[in-house]
Amino acid sequence: MKANLFLIRKYWQCHKFQFVKIITAIMFLTALVTTSLLIERTELRRELRDIQFRNGLGSMVYGGNLNGGRFIRDKLISDEQLEILREDERVERVGKAAILGKIGDERRQYTCGAYYDENARELENLELLAGRFPESSGEAAIHDYIAENLFFEFEPQNALGREITLDLFDFDGNTNKTGAKVGELTIKIVGVIKSSANPGRPDKEYYQFFNDGGAELSTPVVYLYHGDVPLSENSQTYAYIEYAGADVYTEEFYEEHGAFMREMLENGLMIGQNMEAQSVSSLVNFAYQSSDISTKIYPSDTTTAIRYFSLLAIVISSIALFGVLYPIITEREKSLETMRNLGASKRRKYLILFMEALIFLTVGVLVGFVLSAGVYELILALQKSLLGLPALRAYSAEWGVEKISENPFVTAVICSAAVLALGYLIYFASHIKRGAKTPKKNAKPRSLGLLLGRVSGTFFANFTHALLVAAVIFTCTFGYCYSTTNGKGSSRWFRSEEFNGDSFFAVGNLDLREIGADAVIYSLNSGAGSIRVDRNTGITPDEARQLGEIPGITDVQCFARSEGFTLVYPQASENIPAPLLGTELEWYEGAEQVLPIFDYYYYETVAFFLNDAVISSLKDYVTEGEIGQYKNGVAEIIFEGKAPSFSVGEALQTISIDNQYTADVDIFEREAIVEAIVTLPESARESHPAMYELLGDLDVRNIRFAAPQANTEFISPLKSNYDYTVVKYAENADASRVFSQIKQTVLSDQAMIISTLAGARKSYSENLAAHFASIISIIAVIFLMMTAGFYAIIQTRLESAGKNFATLRALGMSRKAHKRLFALHTLRNTVFGCIGGAALSYAAKWLLRLREQKCLQMLGGGDGGYSDLGLDELQRAFINNSEHYLLLDYEMQYVPIIGFLLLLSGILLLLSAAFAFAVFSKTDKETIMEQINEKERSL
Amino acid sequence: MIAVKNLTKIYGKDDAAVHALSECSITFDQGKFTAIIGTSGSGKSTLLHLAAGLDTADTGEIFYDSTNILSLGDVELSRFRLKNIGVVFQFFNLIPELTARENILLPLMLDKTPVDTSYFEMLTDKLEISNRLSHYPSQLSGGQQQRTAIARALIHKPSILLCDEPTGNLDSKSGAEVLKLLSSLQKSLGLTIVMVTHDEKIAAQADKIVRIEDGKICG
């Protein structure tokens, strides 16, 4: 053994570079396997967490609520109960938090509370934009939008250090409403938290009017120092729990979780009121969407993509390792053969090879682990700092031991060992075959091209080079197909509701992109046009005028919609317009003060009042009469192809009733004159998208009126503000400056929201980046691996060809011709690789098509795909499972890939040529001669 | 005629510098068989490699008649070598992926010169490898490999043959055969042969013996 080790040491001391190369190859493979598995597990944990949040469980919050606004207020988490949770081995982490009450003023309040430990804060996944969390009495961290509301401050940093005294309100004893004022609280802002960092939390807490209905209670948005949160009987405490179950939703996990929740129920830790076994079950169903369980068994597309790419990347790095290993073993075997000639046994030779392989593996794997841990931590840190993703570490020491079969490090060792063993096996297998080559008698010499083709590196090195290119082509094509549906460029990843972009650009029921607005200003409670609001929210006419005066703003369109306009017809009337017949009748308590209720029908209509800019646009579409003739005039809005319900000049009897804010009912009776009929053609959807969409926002009522703002008292007596304003900037306007001026103009009552196209785009791209952060990370790692692999393979080729090239040079080949030849062969290998990769891709498409046809035959369907088959859940689940089992996505068969393949092949050809040049430019004539001399000396 | 003037070659730098050749001057007569003899590391192979244009000298000149090959660019030098010089190595340096026939014809292919079939047959007959032409180097004996290498060195009819210990890797019988062949070829083809060896007996068969020690010509 000692002698063997001595021989090994001496040999590799003389071949340090080769040793480093082989260690580097194993290190890369190990690092890639480990890093990708760690990223995959982190992504799984994030997804699990997101699903939990989305389904209202948060991190499984007990004794409190994050659940769709339902607030369970009759339970406090006691220390004993918390201890039970802590000791339960199924609970990975538990943290305690409390809601103290609300702080604010009579106009708005914010839920305040505190985390009692670090776990709770980490489990809720909050992200600080500036500053820190409170560490001593009087300090507070607030959400960013509160900073905007309280201080008109949009830069988080600028809110730090400010002090403010607010009223402190208790919770109401019986309901979710805010209770009585119990004192004042002075807080110093030490941190600003990013809203929306936690996907399960509502972005913003609705501000409340005192005389309003139930206050929706959420988890705190103002975080105090925990010592400043005296718990009263009305305070709420709750626990954040991270369940230490599987990382994916399976039937088993579902059952285990149900059992766990029942047990917790028995211990008095409840999720809902009057919880019984049945309701626990329904809650679990709610969380896991049991009807949709088939889609939850498997990881999401993101995680699956990471898995696919990792697998292909491992294949690529394995090929690279083979490429490096092969010539090194060839050299080594020559040396061992000399030993054999000196009397060493065959056993000894193989023992030395085995010991060397073990040394390679041990050193390579250890270095690979260090590298992967570093890269993984770096990726986590970058994702956290740049994208605000929760740094859910994929492993812990305990987990690594308990779940050894899932341990990425163990997998990496097995994978590296297998690749190394396979490399040796392939080497020996190819050498056994080599002896069988039989010369052909009087065979004609091959052409110079063919001869030179044989001398540019060994066949294995060239083959490995081509194989590597083929693997890259297949991997990239697969990735392209995976992210493309039907070749239309609509990515699979973007297909989900969350990332199709609509939610980021949506303002109420409108889309910022479609209405061509640079900014939209709307009242928080206006529902941005989707809900009628009678309150006088929104910007005032004065503010609207000021907006129009801001330099850089070219167009300000203001809309307000109200239901303060009710048509009244005597029951005996024959003039009731047809569209009103059959619609729901409105009947108000107290209406009899104006008109005998049983003698009249009351029909509610949609009524708009608009600023001059919109009225001006509307005038283009007046088909009858004229807008602005009468003080009490209204225009009926109809759409192309519809007949008006009223005639111009017709007097309408209306009443407006307000019973929203006060106990007293105010009834207004008005007469409105139909002064114009406006017919909106389909073309107006293009020319005036915002106006068309907002006025065309149909609900059950088929009749709508519009009037200039000056006539507001006839259509909405209680409302004079615009709750929806569309702003357009000049082309050369300084967007940030204009935005800043808009804020100063319209945020005076602190109840407005400004959505900008630029902001939506930014938010969309940020969220998109966060969503694909792991995939991007893994692709970056793969790209590095691929680069290293290419370099190693080309260098291996050059080394294996070194002596042949030197001989050719000695025979008279010029250096230039030599370079040209090597570059040519590099391109040749790349071309073969591209053809091979394309063939693989098309073979995969063909196989997938066959499989789909088989699926369709089994289901008795036609050729029209799955969508028209009327499949039930089980059948869909079957197809879904098949797709995942085969580790390929069925969409690959639909995607036209020839263009992509050509593009990719072109890039790879250029890349290969560049690599060949880079590697070759280092090896000059002297070096080649030195190589020859060294080889000869060593023999 | 080959005239080497003030040739110096230093490997390495500073303390690790090795003077392989120091101010070395010598003339190799046309049509003669010259043996360069010296101990291992004396610089004889370096001298041969420089003379063949396989390596670059630090200073000095190497004239083939009136052409100083050290002043030639890579393309010109390669072309010159291809036309005028044949090289035989101690370890044959046959390309393992090519058959013996392909190895022999390689210089002609590189020069895009047609094969003189009668010359090819004469050469291979004389070297006794006619029945081994379809074999790969790994299927040939050492002597056959070296004879193939000699055929390759002569196939383009060079006027000068440079041999770096051509028998160094052969048994005595094969070595003697190769020497006999070289001598015979030199006479029949009028070749200028420069051969590096460390064996006095082999050197004794040459027309002229040049001794080299520590990178300097001694006689």
GROMACS .gro file of C-alpha atoms in nm, chain A residues 622-825:
model
  204
  622VAL     CA    1  -7.312   6.257  -3.074
  623THR     CA    2  -7.568   6.125  -3.318
  624GLU     CA    3  -7.859   6.336  -3.197
  625GLY     CA    4  -7.895   6.660  -3.000
  626GLU     CA    5  -7.612   6.845  -2.832
  627ILE     CA    6  -7.428   6.800  -2.505
  628GLY     CA    7  -7.431   7.099  -2.268
  629GLN     CA    8  -7.761   7.255  -2.373
  630TYR     CA    9  -7.942   7.236  -2.042
  631LYS     CA   10  -7.832   7.285  -1.686
  632ASN     CA   11  -7.999   6.956  -1.601
  633GLY     CA   12  -7.914   6.788  -1.929
  634VAL     CA   13  -7.783   6.433  -1.966
  635ALA     CA   14  -7.670   6.233  -2.267
  636GLU     CA   15  -7.766   5.873  -2.317
  637ILE     CA   16  -7.473   5.655  -2.412
  638ILE     CA   17  -7.544   5.370  -2.650
  639PHE     CA   18  -7.325   5.144  -2.855
  640GLU     CA   19  -7.320   5.098  -3.227
  641GLY     CA   20  -7.613   4.888  -3.343
  642LYS     CA   21  -7.832   4.966  -3.042
  643ALA     CA   22  -8.137   5.189  -3.042
  644PRO     CA   23  -8.165   5.472  -2.787
  645SER     CA   24  -8.416   5.424  -2.507
  646PHE     CA   25  -8.506   5.790  -2.487
  647SER     CA   26  -8.564   6.073  -2.728
  648VAL     CA   27  -8.380   6.402  -2.723
  649GLY     CA   28  -8.567   6.660  -2.517
  650GLU     CA   29  -8.744   6.400  -2.305
  651ALA     CA   30  -8.778   6.495  -1.938
  652LEU     CA   31  -8.687   6.218  -1.694
  653GLN     CA   32  -8.818   6.195  -1.344
  654THR     CA   33  -8.542   6.086  -1.108
  655ILE     CA   34  -8.473   6.061  -0.743
  656SER     CA   35  -8.147   6.022  -0.558
  657ILE     CA   36  -8.141   5.862  -0.220
  658ASP     CA   37  -7.857   5.864   0.019
  659ASN     CA   38  -7.862   5.628   0.311
  660GLN     CA   39  -7.501   5.537   0.319
  661TYR     CA   40  -7.335   5.758   0.572
  662THR     CA   41  -7.589   5.887   0.808
  663ALA     CA   42  -7.881   5.751   0.992
  664ASP     CA   43  -8.104   6.015   0.832
  665VAL     CA   44  -8.227   5.940   0.486
  666ASP     CA   45  -8.202   6.225   0.237
  667ILE     CA   46  -8.417   6.205  -0.069
  668PHE     CA   47  -8.362   6.426  -0.370
  669GLU     CA   48  -8.605   6.457  -0.654
  670ARG     CA   49  -8.482   6.595  -0.981
  671GLU     CA   50  -8.586   6.628  -1.337
  672ALA     CA   51  -8.322   6.552  -1.600
  673ILE     CA   52  -8.350   6.642  -1.967
  674VAL     CA   53  -8.215   6.405  -2.231
  675GLU     CA   54  -8.019   6.647  -2.441
  676ALA     CA   55  -7.817   6.413  -2.665
  677ILE     CA   56  -7.773   6.059  -2.780
  678VAL     CA   57  -7.413   5.942  -2.803
  679THR     CA   58  -7.344   5.633  -3.012
  680LEU     CA   59  -7.006   5.482  -2.949
  681PRO     CA   60  -6.880   5.292  -3.253
  682GLU     CA   61  -6.645   4.995  -3.230
  683SER     CA   62  -6.372   5.219  -3.368
  684ALA     CA   63  -6.388   5.426  -3.048
  685ARG     CA   64  -6.235   5.130  -2.868
  686GLU     CA   65  -5.916   5.208  -3.060
  687SER     CA   66  -5.933   5.587  -3.068
  688HIS     CA   67  -6.055   5.647  -2.710
  689PRO     CA   68  -5.981   5.324  -2.526
  690ALA     CA   69  -6.016   5.456  -2.172
  691MET     CA   70  -6.345   5.631  -2.245
  692TYR     CA   71  -6.485   5.335  -2.435
  693GLU     CA   72  -6.391   5.086  -2.166
  694LEU     CA   73  -6.510   5.295  -1.874
  695LEU     CA   74  -6.840   5.404  -2.025
  696GLY     CA   75  -6.888   5.057  -2.166
  697ASP     CA   76  -6.831   4.889  -1.836
  698LEU     CA   77  -7.161   4.711  -1.830
  699ASP     CA   78  -7.328   4.559  -1.533
  700VAL     CA   79  -7.686   4.445  -1.505
  701ARG     CA   80  -7.815   4.787  -1.596
  702ASN     CA   81  -7.852   4.849  -1.962
  703ILE     CA   82  -7.897   5.221  -1.958
  704ARG     CA   83  -7.627   5.473  -1.888
  705PHE     CA   84  -7.614   5.848  -1.886
  706ALA     CA   85  -7.329   6.090  -1.899
  707ALA     CA   86  -7.308   6.456  -1.820
  708PRO     CA   87  -7.043   6.727  -1.777
  709GLN     CA   88  -6.914   6.774  -1.428
  710ALA     CA   89  -7.114   7.097  -1.399
  711ASN     CA   90  -7.433   6.892  -1.407
  712THR     CA   91  -7.324   6.652  -1.140
  713GLU     CA   92  -7.606   6.748  -0.904
  714PHE     CA   93  -7.858   6.596  -1.142
  715ILE     CA   94  -7.689   6.265  -1.170
  716SER     CA   95  -7.499   6.233  -0.844
  717PRO     CA   96  -7.594   6.494  -0.590
  718LEU     CA   97  -7.368   6.360  -0.320
  719LYS     CA   98  -7.062   6.331  -0.530
  720SER     CA   99  -6.850   6.590  -0.703
  721ASN     CA  100  -6.507   6.424  -0.727
  722TYR     CA  101  -6.365   6.215  -1.008
  723ASP     CA  102  -6.272   5.870  -0.891
  724TYR     CA  103  -6.087   5.769  -1.204
  725THR     CA  104  -5.843   5.993  -1.391
  726VAL     CA  105  -5.638   5.898  -1.694
  727VAL     CA  106  -5.325   6.102  -1.754
  728LYS     CA  107  -5.102   6.109  -2.058
  729TYR     CA  108  -4.753   6.256  -2.065
  730ALA     CA  109  -4.586   6.445  -2.344
  731GLU     CA  110  -4.339   6.235  -2.537
  732ASN     CA  111  -4.038   6.425  -2.411
  733ALA     CA  112  -4.169   6.470  -2.057
  734ASP     CA  113  -3.953   6.389  -1.758
  735ALA     CA  114  -4.169   6.108  -1.622
  736SER     CA  115  -4.033   6.110  -1.269
  737ARG     CA  116  -4.071   6.485  -1.237
  738VAL     CA  117  -4.426   6.476  -1.373
  739PHE     CA  118  -4.509   6.191  -1.140
  740SER     CA  119  -4.372   6.383  -0.847
  741GLN     CA  120  -4.590   6.683  -0.933
  742ILE     CA  121  -4.897   6.463  -0.972
  743LYS     CA  122  -4.836   6.327  -0.622
  744GLN     CA  123  -4.809   6.673  -0.479
  745THR     CA  124  -5.128   6.774  -0.653
  746VAL     CA  125  -5.361   6.488  -0.581
  747LEU     CA  126  -5.251   6.321  -0.265
  748SER     CA  127  -5.374   6.591  -0.039
  749ASP     CA  128  -5.641   6.370   0.110
  750GLN     CA  129  -5.405   6.073   0.122
  751ALA     CA  130  -5.665   5.842  -0.020
  752MET     CA  131  -5.552   5.830  -0.380
  753ILE     CA  132  -5.350   5.575  -0.564
  754ILE     CA  133  -5.140   5.655  -0.867
  755SER     CA  134  -5.060   5.368  -1.101
  756THR     CA  135  -4.812   5.443  -1.372
  757LEU     CA  136  -4.730   5.243  -1.678
  758ALA     CA  137  -4.360   5.273  -1.603
  759GLY     CA  138  -4.415   5.162  -1.244
  760ALA     CA  139  -4.627   4.867  -1.355
  761ARG     CA  140  -4.361   4.765  -1.604
  762LYS     CA  141  -4.094   4.790  -1.339
  763SER     CA  142  -4.297   4.594  -1.089
  764TYR     CA  143  -4.379   4.333  -1.351
  765SER     CA  144  -4.020   4.283  -1.452
  766GLU     CA  145  -3.908   4.272  -1.090
  767ASN     CA  146  -4.165   4.008  -1.005
  768LEU     CA  147  -4.087   3.819  -1.319
  769ALA     CA  148  -3.720   3.817  -1.230
  770ALA     CA  149  -3.805   3.700  -0.880
  771HIS     CA  150  -4.025   3.428  -1.021
  772PHE     CA  151  -3.752   3.296  -1.246
  773ALA     CA  152  -3.465   3.373  -1.013
  774SER     CA  153  -3.386   3.010  -0.949
  775ILE     CA  154  -3.407   2.912  -1.311
  776ILE     CA  155  -3.188   3.205  -1.406
  777SER     CA  156  -2.940   3.103  -1.136
  778ILE     CA  157  -2.926   2.743  -1.254
  779ILE     CA  158  -2.890   2.849  -1.616
  780ALA     CA  159  -2.605   3.079  -1.517
  781VAL     CA  160  -2.435   2.789  -1.341
  782ILE     CA  161  -2.497   2.565  -1.644
  783PHE     CA  162  -2.357   2.828  -1.876
  784LEU     CA  163  -2.038   2.847  -1.672
  785MET     CA  164  -2.018   2.469  -1.672
  786MET     CA  165  -2.068   2.458  -2.044
  787THR     CA  166  -1.798   2.717  -2.103
  788ALA     CA  167  -1.557   2.528  -1.880
  789GLY     CA  168  -1.654   2.201  -2.052
  790PHE     CA  169  -1.595   2.345  -2.400
  791TYR     CA  170  -1.261   2.483  -2.300
  792ALA     CA  171  -1.154   2.156  -2.140
  793ILE     CA  172  -1.264   1.949  -2.439
  794ILE     CA  173  -1.092   2.168  -2.695
  795GLN     CA  174  -0.777   2.172  -2.490
  796THR     CA  175  -0.794   1.796  -2.454
  797ARG     CA  176  -0.823   1.770  -2.831
  798LEU     CA  177  -0.523   1.992  -2.876
  799GLU     CA  178  -0.319   1.791  -2.627
  800SER     CA  179  -0.412   1.461  -2.781
  801ALA     CA  180  -0.322   1.600  -3.123
  802GLY     CA  181  -0.007   1.774  -3.004
  803LYS     CA  182   0.242   1.509  -3.113
  804ASN     CA  183   0.074   1.454  -3.447
  805PHE     CA  184   0.074   1.822  -3.515
  806ALA     CA  185   0.439   1.846  -3.419
  807THR     CA  186   0.519   1.571  -3.667
  808LEU     CA  187   0.321   1.747  -3.936
  809ARG     CA  188   0.506   2.065  -3.859
  810ALA     CA  189   0.837   1.878  -3.887
  811LEU     CA  190   0.724   1.748  -4.224
  812GLY     CA  191   0.665   2.098  -4.345
  813MET     CA  192   0.319   2.213  -4.237
  814SER     CA  193   0.312   2.583  -4.161
  815ARG     CA  194   0.182   2.717  -3.833
  816LYS     CA  195  -0.089   2.904  -4.018
  817ALA     CA  196  -0.203   2.586  -4.192
  818HIS     CA  197  -0.192   2.409  -3.859
  819LYS     CA  198  -0.413   2.674  -3.697
  820ARG     CA  199  -0.651   2.669  -3.989
  821LEU     CA  200  -0.673   2.293  -3.968
  822PHE     CA  201  -0.749   2.292  -3.598
  823ALA     CA  202  -1.012   2.563  -3.632
  824LEU     CA  203  -1.161   2.376  -3.929
  825HIS     CA  204  -1.188   2.058  -3.729
   0.00000   0.00000   0.00000
